[in-house]
Coordinates of C-alpha atoms and ligand atoms in Angstrom, one line a residue:
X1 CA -12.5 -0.7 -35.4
X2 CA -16.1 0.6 -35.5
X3 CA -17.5 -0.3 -39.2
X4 CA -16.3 -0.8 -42.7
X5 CA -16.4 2.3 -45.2
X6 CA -15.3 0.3 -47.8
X7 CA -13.1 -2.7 -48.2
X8 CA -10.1 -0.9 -47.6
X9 CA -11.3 2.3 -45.9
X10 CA -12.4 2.0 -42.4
X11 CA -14.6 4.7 -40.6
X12 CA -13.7 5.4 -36.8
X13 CA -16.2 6.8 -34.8
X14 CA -15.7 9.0 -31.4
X15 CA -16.6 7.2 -27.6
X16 CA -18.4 9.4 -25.5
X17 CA -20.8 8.0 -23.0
X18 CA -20.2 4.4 -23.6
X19 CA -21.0 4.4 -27.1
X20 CA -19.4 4.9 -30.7
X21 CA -20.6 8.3 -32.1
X22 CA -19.7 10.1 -35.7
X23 CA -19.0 14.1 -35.1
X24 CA -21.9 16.2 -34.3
X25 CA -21.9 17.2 -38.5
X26 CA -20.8 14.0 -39.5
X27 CA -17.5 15.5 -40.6
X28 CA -14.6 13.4 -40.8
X29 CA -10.6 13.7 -41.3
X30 CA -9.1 11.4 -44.3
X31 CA -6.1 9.1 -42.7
X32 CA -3.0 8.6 -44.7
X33 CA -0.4 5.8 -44.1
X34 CA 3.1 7.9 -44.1
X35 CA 4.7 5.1 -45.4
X36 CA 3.0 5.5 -48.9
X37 CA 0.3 8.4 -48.7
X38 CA -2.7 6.2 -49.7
X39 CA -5.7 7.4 -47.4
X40 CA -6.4 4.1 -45.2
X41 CA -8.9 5.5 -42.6
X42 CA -11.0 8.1 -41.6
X43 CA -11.5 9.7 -37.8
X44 CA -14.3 11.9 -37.0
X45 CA -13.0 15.1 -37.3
X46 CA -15.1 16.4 -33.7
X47 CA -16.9 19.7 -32.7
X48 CA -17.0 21.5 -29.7
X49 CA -20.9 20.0 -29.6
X50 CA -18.5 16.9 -28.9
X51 CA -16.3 17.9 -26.5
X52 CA -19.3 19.2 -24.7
X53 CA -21.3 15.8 -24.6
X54 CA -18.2 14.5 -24.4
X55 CA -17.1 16.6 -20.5
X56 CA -20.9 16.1 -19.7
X57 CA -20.6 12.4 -19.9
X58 CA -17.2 12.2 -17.9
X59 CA -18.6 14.4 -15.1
X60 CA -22.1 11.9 -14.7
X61 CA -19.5 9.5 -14.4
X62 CA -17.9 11.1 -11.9
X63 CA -20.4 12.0 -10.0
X64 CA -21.7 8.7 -10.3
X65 CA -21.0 5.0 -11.6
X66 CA -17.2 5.9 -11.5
X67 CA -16.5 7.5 -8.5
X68 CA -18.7 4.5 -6.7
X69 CA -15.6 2.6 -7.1
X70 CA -13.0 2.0 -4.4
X71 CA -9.5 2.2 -5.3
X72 CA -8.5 -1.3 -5.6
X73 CA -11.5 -1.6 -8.2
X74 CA -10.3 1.1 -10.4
X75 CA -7.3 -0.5 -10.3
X76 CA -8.7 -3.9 -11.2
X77 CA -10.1 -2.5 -13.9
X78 CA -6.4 -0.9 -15.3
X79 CA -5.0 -4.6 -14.7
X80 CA -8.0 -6.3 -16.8
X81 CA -7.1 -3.5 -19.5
X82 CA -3.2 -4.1 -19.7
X83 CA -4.3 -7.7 -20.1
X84 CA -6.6 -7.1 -22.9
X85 CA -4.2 -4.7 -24.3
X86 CA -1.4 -7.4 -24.6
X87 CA -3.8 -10.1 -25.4
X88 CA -4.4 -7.1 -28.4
X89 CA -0.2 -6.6 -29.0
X90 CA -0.2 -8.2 -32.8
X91 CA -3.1 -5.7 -33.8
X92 CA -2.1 -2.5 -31.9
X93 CA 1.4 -2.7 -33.3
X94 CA 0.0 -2.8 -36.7
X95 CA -2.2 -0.4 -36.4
X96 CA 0.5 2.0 -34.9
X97 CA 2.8 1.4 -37.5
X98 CA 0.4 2.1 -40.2
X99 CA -0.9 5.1 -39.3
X100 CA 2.4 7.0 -37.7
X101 CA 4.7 5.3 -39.4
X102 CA 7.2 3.8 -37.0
X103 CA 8.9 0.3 -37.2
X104 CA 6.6 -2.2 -35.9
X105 CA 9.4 -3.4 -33.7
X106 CA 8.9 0.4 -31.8
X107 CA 5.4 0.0 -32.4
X108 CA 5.3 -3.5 -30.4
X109 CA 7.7 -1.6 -27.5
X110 CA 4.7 0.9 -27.1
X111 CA 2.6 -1.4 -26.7
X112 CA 4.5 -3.3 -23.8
X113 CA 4.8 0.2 -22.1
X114 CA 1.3 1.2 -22.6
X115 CA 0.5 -2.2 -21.0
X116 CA 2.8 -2.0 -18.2
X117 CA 1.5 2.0 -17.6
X118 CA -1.5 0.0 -16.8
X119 CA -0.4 -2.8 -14.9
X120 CA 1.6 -0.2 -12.8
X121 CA -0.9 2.8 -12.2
X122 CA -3.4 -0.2 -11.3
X123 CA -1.7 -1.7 -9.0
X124 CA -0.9 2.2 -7.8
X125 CA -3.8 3.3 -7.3
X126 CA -4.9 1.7 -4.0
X127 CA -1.1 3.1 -2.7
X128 CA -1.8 6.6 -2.7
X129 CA -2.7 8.1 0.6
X130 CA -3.1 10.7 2.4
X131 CA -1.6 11.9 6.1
X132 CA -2.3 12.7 9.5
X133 CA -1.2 16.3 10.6
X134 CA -0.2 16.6 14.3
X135 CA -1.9 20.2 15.1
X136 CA -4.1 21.3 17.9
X137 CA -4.4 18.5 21.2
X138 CA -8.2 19.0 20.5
X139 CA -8.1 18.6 16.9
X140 CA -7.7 15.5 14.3
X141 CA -6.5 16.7 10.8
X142 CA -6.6 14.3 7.8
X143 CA -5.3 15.1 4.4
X144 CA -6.8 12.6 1.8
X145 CA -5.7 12.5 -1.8
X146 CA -8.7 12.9 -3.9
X147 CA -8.9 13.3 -8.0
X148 CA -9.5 16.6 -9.6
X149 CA -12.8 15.5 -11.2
X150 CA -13.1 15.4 -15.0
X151 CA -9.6 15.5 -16.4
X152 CA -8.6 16.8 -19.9
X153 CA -5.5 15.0 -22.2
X154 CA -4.2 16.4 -25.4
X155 CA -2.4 13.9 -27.2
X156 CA 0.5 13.9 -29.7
X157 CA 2.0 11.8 -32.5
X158 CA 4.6 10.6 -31.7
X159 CA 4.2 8.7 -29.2
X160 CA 0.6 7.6 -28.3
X161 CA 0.3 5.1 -27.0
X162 CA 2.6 5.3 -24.5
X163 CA 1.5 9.1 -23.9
X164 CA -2.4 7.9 -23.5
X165 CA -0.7 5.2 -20.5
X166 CA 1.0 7.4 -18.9
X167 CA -1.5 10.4 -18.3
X168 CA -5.0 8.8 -18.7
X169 CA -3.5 5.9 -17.1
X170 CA -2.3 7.6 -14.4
X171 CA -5.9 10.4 -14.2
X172 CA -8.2 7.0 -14.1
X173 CA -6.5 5.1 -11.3
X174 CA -6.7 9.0 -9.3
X175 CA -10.3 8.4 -9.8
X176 CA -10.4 11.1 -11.9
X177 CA -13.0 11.1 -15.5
X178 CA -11.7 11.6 -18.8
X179 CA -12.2 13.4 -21.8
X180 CA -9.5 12.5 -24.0
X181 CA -8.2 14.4 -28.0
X182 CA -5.5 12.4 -29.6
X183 CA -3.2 13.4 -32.7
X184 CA -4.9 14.2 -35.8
X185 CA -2.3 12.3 -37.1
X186 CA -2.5 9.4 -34.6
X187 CA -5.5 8.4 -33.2
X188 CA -6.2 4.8 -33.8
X189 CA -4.8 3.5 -31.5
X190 CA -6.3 5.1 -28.8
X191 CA -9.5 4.6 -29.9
X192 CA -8.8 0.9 -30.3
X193 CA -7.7 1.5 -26.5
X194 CA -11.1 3.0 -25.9
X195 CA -13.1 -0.3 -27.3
X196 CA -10.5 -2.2 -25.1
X197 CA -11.6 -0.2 -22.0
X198 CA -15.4 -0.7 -22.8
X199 CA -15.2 -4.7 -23.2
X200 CA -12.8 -4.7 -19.6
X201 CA -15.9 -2.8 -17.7
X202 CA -14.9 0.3 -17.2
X203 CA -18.7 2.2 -16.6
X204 CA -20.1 4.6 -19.5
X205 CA -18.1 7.9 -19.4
X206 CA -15.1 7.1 -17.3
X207 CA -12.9 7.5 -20.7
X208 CA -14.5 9.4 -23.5
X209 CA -12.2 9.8 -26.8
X210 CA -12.9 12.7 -29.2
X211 CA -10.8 13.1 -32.3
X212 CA -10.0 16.0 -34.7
X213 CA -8.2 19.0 -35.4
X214 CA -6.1 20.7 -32.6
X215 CA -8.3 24.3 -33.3
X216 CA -11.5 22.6 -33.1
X217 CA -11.9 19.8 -30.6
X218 CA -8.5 20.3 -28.6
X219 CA -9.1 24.4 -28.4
X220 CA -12.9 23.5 -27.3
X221 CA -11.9 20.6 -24.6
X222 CA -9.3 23.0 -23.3
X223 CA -11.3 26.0 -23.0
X224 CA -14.2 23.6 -21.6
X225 CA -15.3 25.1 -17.5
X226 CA -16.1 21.7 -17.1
X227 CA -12.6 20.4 -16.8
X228 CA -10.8 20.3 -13.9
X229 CA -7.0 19.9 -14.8
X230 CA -5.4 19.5 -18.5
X231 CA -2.6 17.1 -19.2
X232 CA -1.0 18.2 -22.4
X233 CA 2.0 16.7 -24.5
X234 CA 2.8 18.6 -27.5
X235 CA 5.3 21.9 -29.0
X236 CA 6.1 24.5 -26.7
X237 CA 3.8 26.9 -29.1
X238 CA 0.8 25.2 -28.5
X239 CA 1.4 24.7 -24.9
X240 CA 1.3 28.3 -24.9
X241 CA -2.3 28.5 -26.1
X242 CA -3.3 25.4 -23.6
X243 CA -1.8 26.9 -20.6
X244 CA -3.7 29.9 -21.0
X245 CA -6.8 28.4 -22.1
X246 CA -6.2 26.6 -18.1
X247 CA -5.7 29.9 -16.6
X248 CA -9.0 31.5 -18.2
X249 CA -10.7 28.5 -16.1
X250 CA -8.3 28.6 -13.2
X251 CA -7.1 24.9 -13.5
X252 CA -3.9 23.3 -13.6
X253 CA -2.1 21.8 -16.6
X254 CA 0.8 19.7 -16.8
X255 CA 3.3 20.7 -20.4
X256 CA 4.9 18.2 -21.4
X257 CA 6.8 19.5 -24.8
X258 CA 9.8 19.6 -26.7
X259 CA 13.5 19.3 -26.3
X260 CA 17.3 19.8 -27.3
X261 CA 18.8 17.0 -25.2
X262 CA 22.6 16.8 -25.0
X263 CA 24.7 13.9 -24.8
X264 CA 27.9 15.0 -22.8
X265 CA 30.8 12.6 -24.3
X266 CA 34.1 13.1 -22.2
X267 CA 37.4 11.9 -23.4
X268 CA 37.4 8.8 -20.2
X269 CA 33.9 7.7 -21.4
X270 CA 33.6 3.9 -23.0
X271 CA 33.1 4.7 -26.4
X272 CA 31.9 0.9 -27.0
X273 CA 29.4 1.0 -24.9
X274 CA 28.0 5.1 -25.9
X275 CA 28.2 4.9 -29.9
X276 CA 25.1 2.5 -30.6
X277 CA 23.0 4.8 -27.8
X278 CA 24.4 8.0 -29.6
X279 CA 23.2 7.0 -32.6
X280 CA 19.9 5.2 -31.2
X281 CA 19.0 8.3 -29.5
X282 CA 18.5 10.4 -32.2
X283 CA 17.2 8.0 -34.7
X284 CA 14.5 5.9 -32.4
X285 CA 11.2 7.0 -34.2
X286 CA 12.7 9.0 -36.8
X287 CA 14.1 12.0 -34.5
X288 CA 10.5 12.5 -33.4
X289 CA 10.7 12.1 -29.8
X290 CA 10.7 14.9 -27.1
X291 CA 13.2 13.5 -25.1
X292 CA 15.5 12.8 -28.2
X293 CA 19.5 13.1 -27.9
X294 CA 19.7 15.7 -30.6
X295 CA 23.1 17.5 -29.6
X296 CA 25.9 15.5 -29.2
X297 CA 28.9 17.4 -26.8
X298 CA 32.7 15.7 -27.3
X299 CA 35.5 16.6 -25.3
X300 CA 37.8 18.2 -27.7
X301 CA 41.0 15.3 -27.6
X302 CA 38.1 13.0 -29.0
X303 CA 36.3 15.1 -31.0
X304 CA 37.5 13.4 -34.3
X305 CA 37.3 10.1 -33.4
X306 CA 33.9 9.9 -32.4
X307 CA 32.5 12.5 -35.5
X308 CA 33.9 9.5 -37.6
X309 CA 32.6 6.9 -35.5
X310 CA 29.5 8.0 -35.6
X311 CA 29.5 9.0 -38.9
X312 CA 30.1 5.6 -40.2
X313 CA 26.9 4.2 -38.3
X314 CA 25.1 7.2 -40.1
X315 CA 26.2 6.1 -43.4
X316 CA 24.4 2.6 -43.0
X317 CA 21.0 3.9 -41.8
X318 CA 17.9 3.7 -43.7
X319 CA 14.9 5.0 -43.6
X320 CA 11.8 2.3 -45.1
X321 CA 8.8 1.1 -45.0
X322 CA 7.6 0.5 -41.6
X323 CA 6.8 -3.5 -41.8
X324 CA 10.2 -4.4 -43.6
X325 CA 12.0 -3.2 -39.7
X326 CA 13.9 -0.6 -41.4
X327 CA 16.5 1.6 -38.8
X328 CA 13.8 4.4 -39.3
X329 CA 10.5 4.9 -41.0
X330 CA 8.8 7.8 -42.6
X331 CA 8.0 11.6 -41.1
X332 CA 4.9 11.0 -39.5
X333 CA 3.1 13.5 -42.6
X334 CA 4.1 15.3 -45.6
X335 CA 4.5 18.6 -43.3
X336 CA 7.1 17.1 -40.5
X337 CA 8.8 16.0 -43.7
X338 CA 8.9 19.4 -45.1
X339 CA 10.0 20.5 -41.5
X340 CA 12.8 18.6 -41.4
X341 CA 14.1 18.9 -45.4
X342 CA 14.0 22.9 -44.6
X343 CA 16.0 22.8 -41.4
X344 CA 18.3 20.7 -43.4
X345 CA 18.0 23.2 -46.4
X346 CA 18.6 26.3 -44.4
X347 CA 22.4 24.0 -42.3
X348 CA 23.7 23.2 -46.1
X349 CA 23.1 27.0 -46.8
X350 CA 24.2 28.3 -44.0
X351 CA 27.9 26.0 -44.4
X352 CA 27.4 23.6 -41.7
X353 CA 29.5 20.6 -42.8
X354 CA 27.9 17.2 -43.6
X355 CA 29.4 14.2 -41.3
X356 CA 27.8 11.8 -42.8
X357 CA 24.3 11.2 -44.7
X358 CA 22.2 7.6 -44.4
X359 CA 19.8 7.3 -46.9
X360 CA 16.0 6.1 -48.1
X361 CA 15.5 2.3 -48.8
X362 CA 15.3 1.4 -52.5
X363 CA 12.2 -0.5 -51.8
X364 CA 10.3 2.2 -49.8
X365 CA 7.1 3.7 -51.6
X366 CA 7.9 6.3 -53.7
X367 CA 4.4 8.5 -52.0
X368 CA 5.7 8.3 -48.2
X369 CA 7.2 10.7 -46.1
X370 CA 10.8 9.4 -46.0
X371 CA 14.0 11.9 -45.3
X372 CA 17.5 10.4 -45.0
X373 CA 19.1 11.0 -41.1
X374 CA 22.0 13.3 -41.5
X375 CA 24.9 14.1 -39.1
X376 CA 26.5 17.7 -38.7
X377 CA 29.7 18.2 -37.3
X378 CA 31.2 20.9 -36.2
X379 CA 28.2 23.0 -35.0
X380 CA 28.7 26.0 -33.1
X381 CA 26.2 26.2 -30.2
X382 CA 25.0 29.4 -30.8
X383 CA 23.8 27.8 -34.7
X384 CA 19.7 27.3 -35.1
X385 CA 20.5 23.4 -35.5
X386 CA 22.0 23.4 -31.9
X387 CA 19.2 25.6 -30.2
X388 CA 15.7 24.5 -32.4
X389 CA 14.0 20.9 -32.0
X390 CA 14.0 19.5 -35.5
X391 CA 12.3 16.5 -34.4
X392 CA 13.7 14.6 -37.1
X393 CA 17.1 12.7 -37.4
X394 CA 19.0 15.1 -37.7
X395 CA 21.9 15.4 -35.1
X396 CA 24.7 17.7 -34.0
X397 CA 28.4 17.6 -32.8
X398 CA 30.1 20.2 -30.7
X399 CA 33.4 20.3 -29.1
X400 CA 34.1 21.2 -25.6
X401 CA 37.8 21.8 -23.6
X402 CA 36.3 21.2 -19.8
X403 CA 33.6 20.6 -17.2
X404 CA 32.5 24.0 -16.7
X405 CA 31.9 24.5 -20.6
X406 CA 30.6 20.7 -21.1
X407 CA 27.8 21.9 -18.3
X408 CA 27.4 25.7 -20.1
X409 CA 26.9 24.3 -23.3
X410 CA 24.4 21.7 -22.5
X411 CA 22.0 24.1 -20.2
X412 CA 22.7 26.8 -22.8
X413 CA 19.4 26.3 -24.8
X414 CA 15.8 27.4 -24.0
X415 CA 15.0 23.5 -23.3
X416 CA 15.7 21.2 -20.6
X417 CA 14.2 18.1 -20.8
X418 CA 17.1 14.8 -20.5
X419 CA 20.4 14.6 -20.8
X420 CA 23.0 12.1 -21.6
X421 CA 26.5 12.2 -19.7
X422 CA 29.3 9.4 -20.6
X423 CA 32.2 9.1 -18.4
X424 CA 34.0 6.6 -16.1
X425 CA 35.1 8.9 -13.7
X426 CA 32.3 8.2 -11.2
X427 CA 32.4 11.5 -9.2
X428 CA 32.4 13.5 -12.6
X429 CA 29.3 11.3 -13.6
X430 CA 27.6 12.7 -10.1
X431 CA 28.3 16.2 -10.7
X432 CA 28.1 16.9 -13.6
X433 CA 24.6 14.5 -13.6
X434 CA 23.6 16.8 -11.1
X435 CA 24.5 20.1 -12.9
X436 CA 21.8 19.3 -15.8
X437 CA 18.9 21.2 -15.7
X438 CA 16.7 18.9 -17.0
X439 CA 13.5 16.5 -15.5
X440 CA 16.0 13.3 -16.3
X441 CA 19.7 12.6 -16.6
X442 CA 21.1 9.2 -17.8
X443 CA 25.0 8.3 -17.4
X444 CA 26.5 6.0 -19.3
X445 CA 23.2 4.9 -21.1
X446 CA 20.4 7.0 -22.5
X447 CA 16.9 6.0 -22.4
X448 CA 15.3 8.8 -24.1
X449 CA 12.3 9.1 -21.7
X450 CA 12.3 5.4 -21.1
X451 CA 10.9 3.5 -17.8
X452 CA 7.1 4.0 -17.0
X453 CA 8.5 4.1 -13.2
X454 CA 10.7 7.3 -14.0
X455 CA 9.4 10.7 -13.1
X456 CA 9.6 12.5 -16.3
X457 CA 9.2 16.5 -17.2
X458 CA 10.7 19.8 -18.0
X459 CA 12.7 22.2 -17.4
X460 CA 11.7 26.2 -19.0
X461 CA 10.8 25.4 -22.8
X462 CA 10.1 21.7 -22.3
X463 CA 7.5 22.5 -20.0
X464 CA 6.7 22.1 -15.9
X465 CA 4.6 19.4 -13.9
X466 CA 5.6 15.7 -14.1
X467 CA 4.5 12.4 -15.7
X468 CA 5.2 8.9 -15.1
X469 CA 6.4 7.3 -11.8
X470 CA 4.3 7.7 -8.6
X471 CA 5.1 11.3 -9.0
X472 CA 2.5 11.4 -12.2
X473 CA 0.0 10.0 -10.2
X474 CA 0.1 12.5 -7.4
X475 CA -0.3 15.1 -9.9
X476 CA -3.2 13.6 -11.0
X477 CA -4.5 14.4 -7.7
X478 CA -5.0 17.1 -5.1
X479 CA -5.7 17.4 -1.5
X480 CA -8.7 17.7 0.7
X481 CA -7.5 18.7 4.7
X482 CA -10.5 17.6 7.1
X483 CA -10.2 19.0 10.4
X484 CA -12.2 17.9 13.2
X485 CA -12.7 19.6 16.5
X486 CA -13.2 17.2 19.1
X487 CA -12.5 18.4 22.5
Ligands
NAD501 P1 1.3 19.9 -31.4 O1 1.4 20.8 -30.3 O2 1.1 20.4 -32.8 O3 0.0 18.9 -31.2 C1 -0.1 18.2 -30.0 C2 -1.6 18.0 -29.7 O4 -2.2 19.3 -29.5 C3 -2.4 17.4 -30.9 O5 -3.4 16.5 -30.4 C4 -3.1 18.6 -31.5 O6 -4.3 18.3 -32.2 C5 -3.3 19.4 -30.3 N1 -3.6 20.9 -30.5 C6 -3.1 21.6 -31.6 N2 -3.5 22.9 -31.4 C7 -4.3 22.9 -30.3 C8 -5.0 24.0 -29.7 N3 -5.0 25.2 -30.1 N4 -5.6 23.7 -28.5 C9 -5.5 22.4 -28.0 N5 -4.9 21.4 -28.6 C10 -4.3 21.7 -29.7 O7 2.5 18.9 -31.3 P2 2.9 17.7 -32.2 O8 3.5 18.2 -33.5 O9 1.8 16.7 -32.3 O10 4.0 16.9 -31.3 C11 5.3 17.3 -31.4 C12 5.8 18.1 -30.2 O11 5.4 17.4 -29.0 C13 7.3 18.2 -30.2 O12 7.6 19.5 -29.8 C14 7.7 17.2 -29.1 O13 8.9 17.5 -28.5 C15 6.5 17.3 -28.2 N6 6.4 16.1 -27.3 C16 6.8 16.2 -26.0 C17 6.7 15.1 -25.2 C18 7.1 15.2 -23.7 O14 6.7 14.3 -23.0 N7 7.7 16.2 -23.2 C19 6.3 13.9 -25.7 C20 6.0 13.8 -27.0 C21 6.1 14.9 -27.8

């Protein structure tokens, strides 16, 4: 935390350069905790004047201090930063959990991952090499990995922490400079990560973090000719807007964004084993995960038993205050809860049947952003609450007679980002695993985007390129082919 505002409001300034700036104007954005809408913080809210200081000091570190550094030292330097991240878990977690809302227990997991995303890209980055083509007798032909230069990342909510890990982890040990806009609603965190980053050693400009509105700062840092590939996680819509911002500048982008993931139950699955997952999946940080398991699919001679199976979990969930480890916390702002109560709103007028209901803690602050997790079942496919990412906890049931229509019904949206198959027939799990389109499939467990190690992406809606694993650090890199005549 930069300085004090007042004894209970703290002012957050911007990193660009090395050092802690207000916006250009001075303008600032007003934190609120979700968990009782009483302002806590304030970010600056940043100009375009920023994101251009911002790109300028990322490329002088580029072409300087930054790229001076040999692979192993870059990755050094991510080591020394999971390290001081840990060494920072207790206040991180808090942190998170104040300003987005989740259980500190899911705040704490992000930070283990963010600190492993470290620990692994480091130790990555002196891994990734290029080839040797075989070509022309007189000819040698090299083809070394290099980074893309000044990379751009757009942020989201929901899951910082582990989102900053993963792509500007990943961008940094490339030896690639960063320019970095998180969440309005969720920045810091990161800039806490930024502070950590600076105290580790990493030179002036090799991570820059500018905060603020989506329009401003993220519209100006994506429209920016002086960056050379954008990472973004976020809704389809804006994606939209970010991928053609990339193609005005001919530059690549990575999309990560929503999803609709099913959970395929079949009637030989161990319901033991699937029930807590099913449930988990859809209520891990309040619904508001991309890779969420938002549709549930039962084999028809089932169908009953595991609506009321589930149901009954449903009926014990609460959603609370975010330091008394409730099963979910509050919406993330007032507007994701207003999102959520109409989709709910607009199933209850439209006669989809109520499973089951959970409900908002007694104790939780009457000002926060709390909506109870609700279960519908039956759902016909075709329904808005089978197609549309809520992202809230809010989950659907729908029957299915076979294979064929198990595999129909969960491809049959505009998504395609995980998916969940339970079964114990073990060439069934293989086929039908295989049949998902989607960037990852999970059988007989579901870990909702889980392990930093896993290549992770979409499908159509959910977006194209792929984070996480060795795979997002090739993407955070391109080629250079050198070919030398000699004789
Ligand atoms: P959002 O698209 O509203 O915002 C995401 C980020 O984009 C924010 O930092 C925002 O400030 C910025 N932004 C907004 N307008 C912009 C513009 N015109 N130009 C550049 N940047 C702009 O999304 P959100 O509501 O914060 O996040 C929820 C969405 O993100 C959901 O759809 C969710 O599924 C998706 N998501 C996907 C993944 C994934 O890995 N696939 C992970 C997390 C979230």
């Amino acid at each position: 935390m930069n300085d004090q505002a007042s004894s209970t409001v703290t002012l957050h300034k911007n990193l660009i350069g090395g050092r802690d700036v207000p916006a250009s104007d001075g303008a600032v954005l007003d934190v609120l905790s979700p968990a009782d809408g009483q302002l806590f913080a304030r970010i600056p809210s940043g100009t375009a004047e920023d994101i251009d200081a911002a790109v300028k000091a990322a490329r002088a570190a580029f072409e300087g201090a930054w790229s001076k550094l040999t692979a192993t030292e870059r990755g050094r330097l991510l080591i020394k930063l999971a390290a001081a991240v840990e060494a920072d878990a207790d206040h991180l977690a808090a942190l998170e959990s104040r300003d987005n809302g989740k259980p500190l227990r899911q705040s704490r997991a992000d930070v283990t991952a963010l600190a492993r995303y470290f620990e692994y890209y480091g130790t990555a980055a002196d891994k990734l090499h290029g080839e040797v083509i075989p070509y022309l007798n007189t000819h040698f032909i090299g083809v070394e990995r290099v980074p893309h230069g000044v990379t751009g990342h757009i942020i989201p909510w929901n899951y910082p922490m582990q989102i900053f890990g993963r792509s500007v982890g990943a961008a940094l040990a490339g030896g690639n400079a960063t320019v970095v806009k998180p969440a309005e609603d969720a920045s810091l965190t990161i800039l806490r990560i930024g502070a950590l980053a600076r105290e580790v050693g990493f030179p002036d400009g090799a991570l820059n973090i500018v905060t603020g509105l989506g329009r401003t700062a993220g519209a100006a840092l994506t429209a920016h000719p002086g960056i050379d590939f954008i990472s973004f996680t976020g809704s389809p819509e804006t994606g939209t807007m970010v991928q053609t911002a990339a193609a005005k500048n001919h530059v690549g982008v990575t999309l990560e964004l929503g999803g609709k993931s099913a959970q395929v139950v079949f009637d030989d699955a161990d319901l033991e084993r699937a029930l807590p997952s099913l449930v988990n999946a859809i209520i891990q940080n309040g619904g508001q995960t991309c890779s969420a398991g938002s549709r549930l699919l039962i084999q028809r001679g089932i169908f009953k038993d595991v609506v009321d199976a589930v149901a009954e979990r449903f009926r014990t969930l609460r959603a609370g205050h975010p330091e008394r480890e409730p099963d979910l916390g509050p919406m993330v702002n007032q507007a994701q809860q207003r999102r959520v109560e109409k989709y709910l709103e607009r199933a209850k007028n439209e006669g989809l049947t109520v499973a089951a209901a959970g409900g908002i803690a007694s104790d939780a602050p009457s000002g926060g952003y709390y909506v109870a997790p609700t279960f519908f079942a039956p759902v016909a496919h075709e329904s808005v609450l089978s197609q549309e990412e809520v992202f809230g906890p809010v989950l659907v049931a729908t029957p299915f007679d076979d294979e064929a229509e198990a595999i129909r019904l969960a491809n049959g949206t505009a998504y395609g980002l995980a998916a969940g198959v339970w079964t114990r027939d073990a060439m069934r799990s293989t086929r039908v695993g295989r049949a998902m389109r989607v960037g990852q499939v999970f059988v007989n467990c579901y870990g909702a985007g889980g392990g930093v190690e896993l290549p992770f992406g979409g499908f159509g809606r959910s977006g194209h390129g792929r984070e996480k694993g060795f795979e997002g650090l090739v993407e955070f890199t391109t080629t250079r082919t050198l070919v030398i005549a000699h004789g």
